[in-house]
């Protein structure tokens, strides 16, 4: 009986290119996101909202061994329950360094925010710092070690949302085999 099924149309304008030879690559795309929800629900008041949508990226190759990346995106999403709607902001900064043909590392920081649209009252953040070391054993085999530190934050700090903050560390080992 409660459904947030919707159709959307985006009118986007963008630009992409290179600067400084091939050292800097950039891309930008933005415009309005027009929605039409098929049925009114208790979680969506406006059945025909317009929201901002956009994404941008920048990659700078500093040296043969070093590259910096930055990206940002804003989009409207349905919540995991399919009932509420939120605006998702995501910003990522990264640095990659290649020590030699076999060893490389990558460090990144990411900020995500999910601000729910009325009448839902939620405003969440996820902050992540991560690192990866990769060892290319052979042209076919690469091994990785990953570590990510995350903090989830409830920006509203209401009685109803108390206890939702968290901190965690996630680690991983990976192997990639190409044939």
Coordinates of C-alpha atoms in Angstrom, one line a residue:
X1 CA 0.0 0.0 0.0
X2 CA 2.9 2.4 0.5
X3 CA 5.1 2.9 -2.5
X4 CA 7.6 5.5 -3.6
X5 CA 7.8 4.3 -7.2
X6 CA 8.8 7.2 -9.3
X7 CA 9.9 8.4 -12.7
X8 CA 12.5 11.1 -13.1
X9 CA 14.0 13.2 -15.8
X10 CA 17.3 15.1 -15.6
X11 CA 18.3 18.0 -17.9
X12 CA 22.1 18.0 -17.7
X13 CA 24.8 20.3 -18.9
X14 CA 28.4 19.3 -18.7
X15 CA 32.0 19.9 -19.8
X16 CA 35.0 17.6 -19.7
X17 CA 38.5 18.0 -20.9
X18 CA 42.2 18.2 -20.2
X19 CA 44.6 20.9 -19.1
X20 CA 48.3 21.1 -18.9
X21 CA 48.7 18.5 -21.7
X22 CA 47.5 15.2 -20.2
X23 CA 48.4 16.1 -16.6
X24 CA 44.9 17.3 -15.5
X25 CA 41.6 15.8 -16.5
X26 CA 38.3 17.3 -15.4
X27 CA 34.6 16.6 -15.9
X28 CA 31.5 18.4 -14.6
X29 CA 27.9 17.6 -15.2
X30 CA 24.9 19.2 -13.5
X31 CA 21.2 20.1 -13.8
X32 CA 17.8 19.7 -12.3
X33 CA 16.3 16.3 -11.4
X34 CA 12.5 16.3 -12.0
X35 CA 10.5 13.6 -10.1
X36 CA 7.0 12.3 -10.2
X37 CA 6.0 9.8 -7.5
X38 CA 3.1 7.6 -8.5
X39 CA 1.4 7.5 -5.1
X40 CA 1.4 9.8 -2.1
X41 CA 2.8 8.2 1.0
X42 CA 3.2 9.2 4.6
X43 CA 6.9 9.8 3.9
X44 CA 6.7 11.9 0.7
X45 CA 4.6 15.1 0.8
X46 CA 5.6 16.7 -2.6
X47 CA 4.8 14.2 -5.4
X48 CA 6.5 16.3 -8.1
X49 CA 9.7 17.8 -6.6
X50 CA 12.7 19.2 -8.4
X51 CA 16.1 18.7 -6.9
X52 CA 19.7 19.6 -7.9
X53 CA 21.8 16.9 -9.4
X54 CA 25.5 17.1 -10.2
X55 CA 28.8 15.4 -10.3
X56 CA 32.4 16.6 -10.8
X57 CA 35.8 15.0 -11.0
X58 CA 39.4 16.1 -11.3
X59 CA 42.5 14.0 -11.7
X60 CA 46.0 15.6 -11.6
X61 CA 49.0 13.5 -12.6
X62 CA 51.8 15.2 -10.6
X63 CA 54.6 12.8 -11.5
X64 CA 55.0 9.4 -13.1
X65 CA 54.5 8.0 -9.5
X66 CA 51.9 10.4 -8.0
X67 CA 48.3 11.2 -8.9
X68 CA 45.7 13.2 -7.0
X69 CA 42.0 12.8 -7.5
X70 CA 38.9 14.7 -6.3
X71 CA 35.3 14.0 -7.0
X72 CA 31.9 15.2 -5.7
X73 CA 28.4 14.1 -6.4
X74 CA 24.9 15.2 -5.3
X75 CA 21.8 13.2 -6.1
X76 CA 18.4 12.3 -4.8
X77 CA 17.9 8.7 -3.6
X78 CA 15.1 6.6 -2.1
X79 CA 16.0 5.2 1.3
X80 CA 16.8 1.5 1.7
X81 CA 13.1 0.9 2.7
X82 CA 11.9 2.6 -0.5
X83 CA 9.6 4.9 1.6
X84 CA 11.6 8.0 2.3
X85 CA 13.7 10.3 0.1
X86 CA 17.0 11.9 0.8
X87 CA 19.6 14.1 -0.9
X88 CA 23.0 12.3 -0.9
X89 CA 26.2 14.4 -1.0
X90 CA 29.5 12.6 -1.5
X91 CA 33.0 14.1 -1.7
X92 CA 36.2 12.0 -2.2
X93 CA 39.9 13.0 -2.2
X94 CA 42.6 10.6 -3.0
X95 CA 46.3 10.2 -3.6
X96 CA 48.0 7.3 -5.3
X97 CA 51.8 6.7 -5.2
X98 CA 53.6 4.0 -7.1
X99 CA 57.0 3.2 -5.5
X100 CA 58.0 0.9 -8.3
X101 CA 56.5 -1.6 -10.8
X102 CA 55.5 -3.9 -8.0
X103 CA 54.4 -1.7 -5.0
X104 CA 51.9 1.1 -4.8
X105 CA 49.8 2.8 -2.1
X106 CA 46.6 4.7 -2.1
X107 CA 45.2 7.0 0.6
X108 CA 41.7 8.6 0.5
X109 CA 39.3 10.6 2.6
X110 CA 35.5 10.5 1.9
X111 CA 32.6 12.5 3.3
X112 CA 29.0 11.4 2.7
X113 CA 25.8 13.1 3.9
X114 CA 22.2 11.9 3.7
X115 CA 19.8 14.7 4.4
X116 CA 16.2 13.4 4.3
X117 CA 13.4 15.4 2.7
X118 CA 10.4 16.4 4.9
X119 CA 8.5 15.0 6.6
X120 CA 11.2 12.5 7.5
X121 CA 13.6 13.9 10.1
X122 CA 17.1 12.5 9.6
X123 CA 20.4 14.0 8.7
X124 CA 23.3 11.5 8.7
X125 CA 27.0 11.7 7.9
X126 CA 29.6 9.1 7.2
X127 CA 33.3 10.1 7.3
X128 CA 35.9 7.6 6.0
X129 CA 39.7 7.6 5.9
X130 CA 41.2 4.7 4.1
X131 CA 44.5 3.3 2.9
X132 CA 45.6 0.5 0.6
X133 CA 48.9 -1.2 -0.2
X134 CA 49.2 -3.2 -3.4
X135 CA 51.9 -5.7 -4.3
X136 CA 51.8 -6.7 -8.0
X137 CA 53.5 -10.1 -7.6
X138 CA 53.3 -10.9 -11.4
X139 CA 51.4 -9.7 -14.4
X140 CA 48.6 -12.0 -13.4
X141 CA 48.6 -11.7 -9.6
X142 CA 48.1 -8.7 -7.3
X143 CA 47.7 -8.7 -3.5
X144 CA 46.1 -5.9 -1.5
X145 CA 45.8 -4.9 2.1
X146 CA 43.1 -2.3 2.9
X147 CA 42.2 -0.4 6.1
X148 CA 39.3 2.0 6.5
X149 CA 38.4 4.1 9.5
X150 CA 34.7 5.2 9.6
X151 CA 32.6 7.4 11.8
X152 CA 28.8 7.6 11.4
X153 CA 27.3 10.8 12.8
X154 CA 23.7 11.8 13.5
X155 CA 23.7 15.5 12.8
X156 CA 20.3 16.1 14.4
X157 CA 21.1 14.8 17.9
X158 CA 17.4 14.3 18.9
X159 CA 16.1 12.0 21.5
X160 CA 14.5 9.9 18.8
X161 CA 17.8 9.4 17.0
X162 CA 20.1 8.9 20.0
X163 CA 22.6 6.1 19.9
X164 CA 23.0 6.1 16.1
X165 CA 26.6 7.4 16.0
X166 CA 29.4 4.8 15.5
X167 CA 33.1 4.3 14.9
X168 CA 34.6 1.3 13.2
X169 CA 37.7 0.0 11.5
X170 CA 37.4 -2.4 8.6
X171 CA 40.3 -4.3 7.2
X172 CA 40.6 -6.5 4.2
X173 CA 43.0 -8.7 2.2
X174 CA 42.5 -9.1 -1.5
X175 CA 43.9 -11.1 -4.3
X176 CA 43.3 -10.5 -8.0
X177 CA 44.1 -13.1 -10.6
X178 CA 44.0 -12.2 -14.3
X179 CA 44.1 -14.9 -16.9

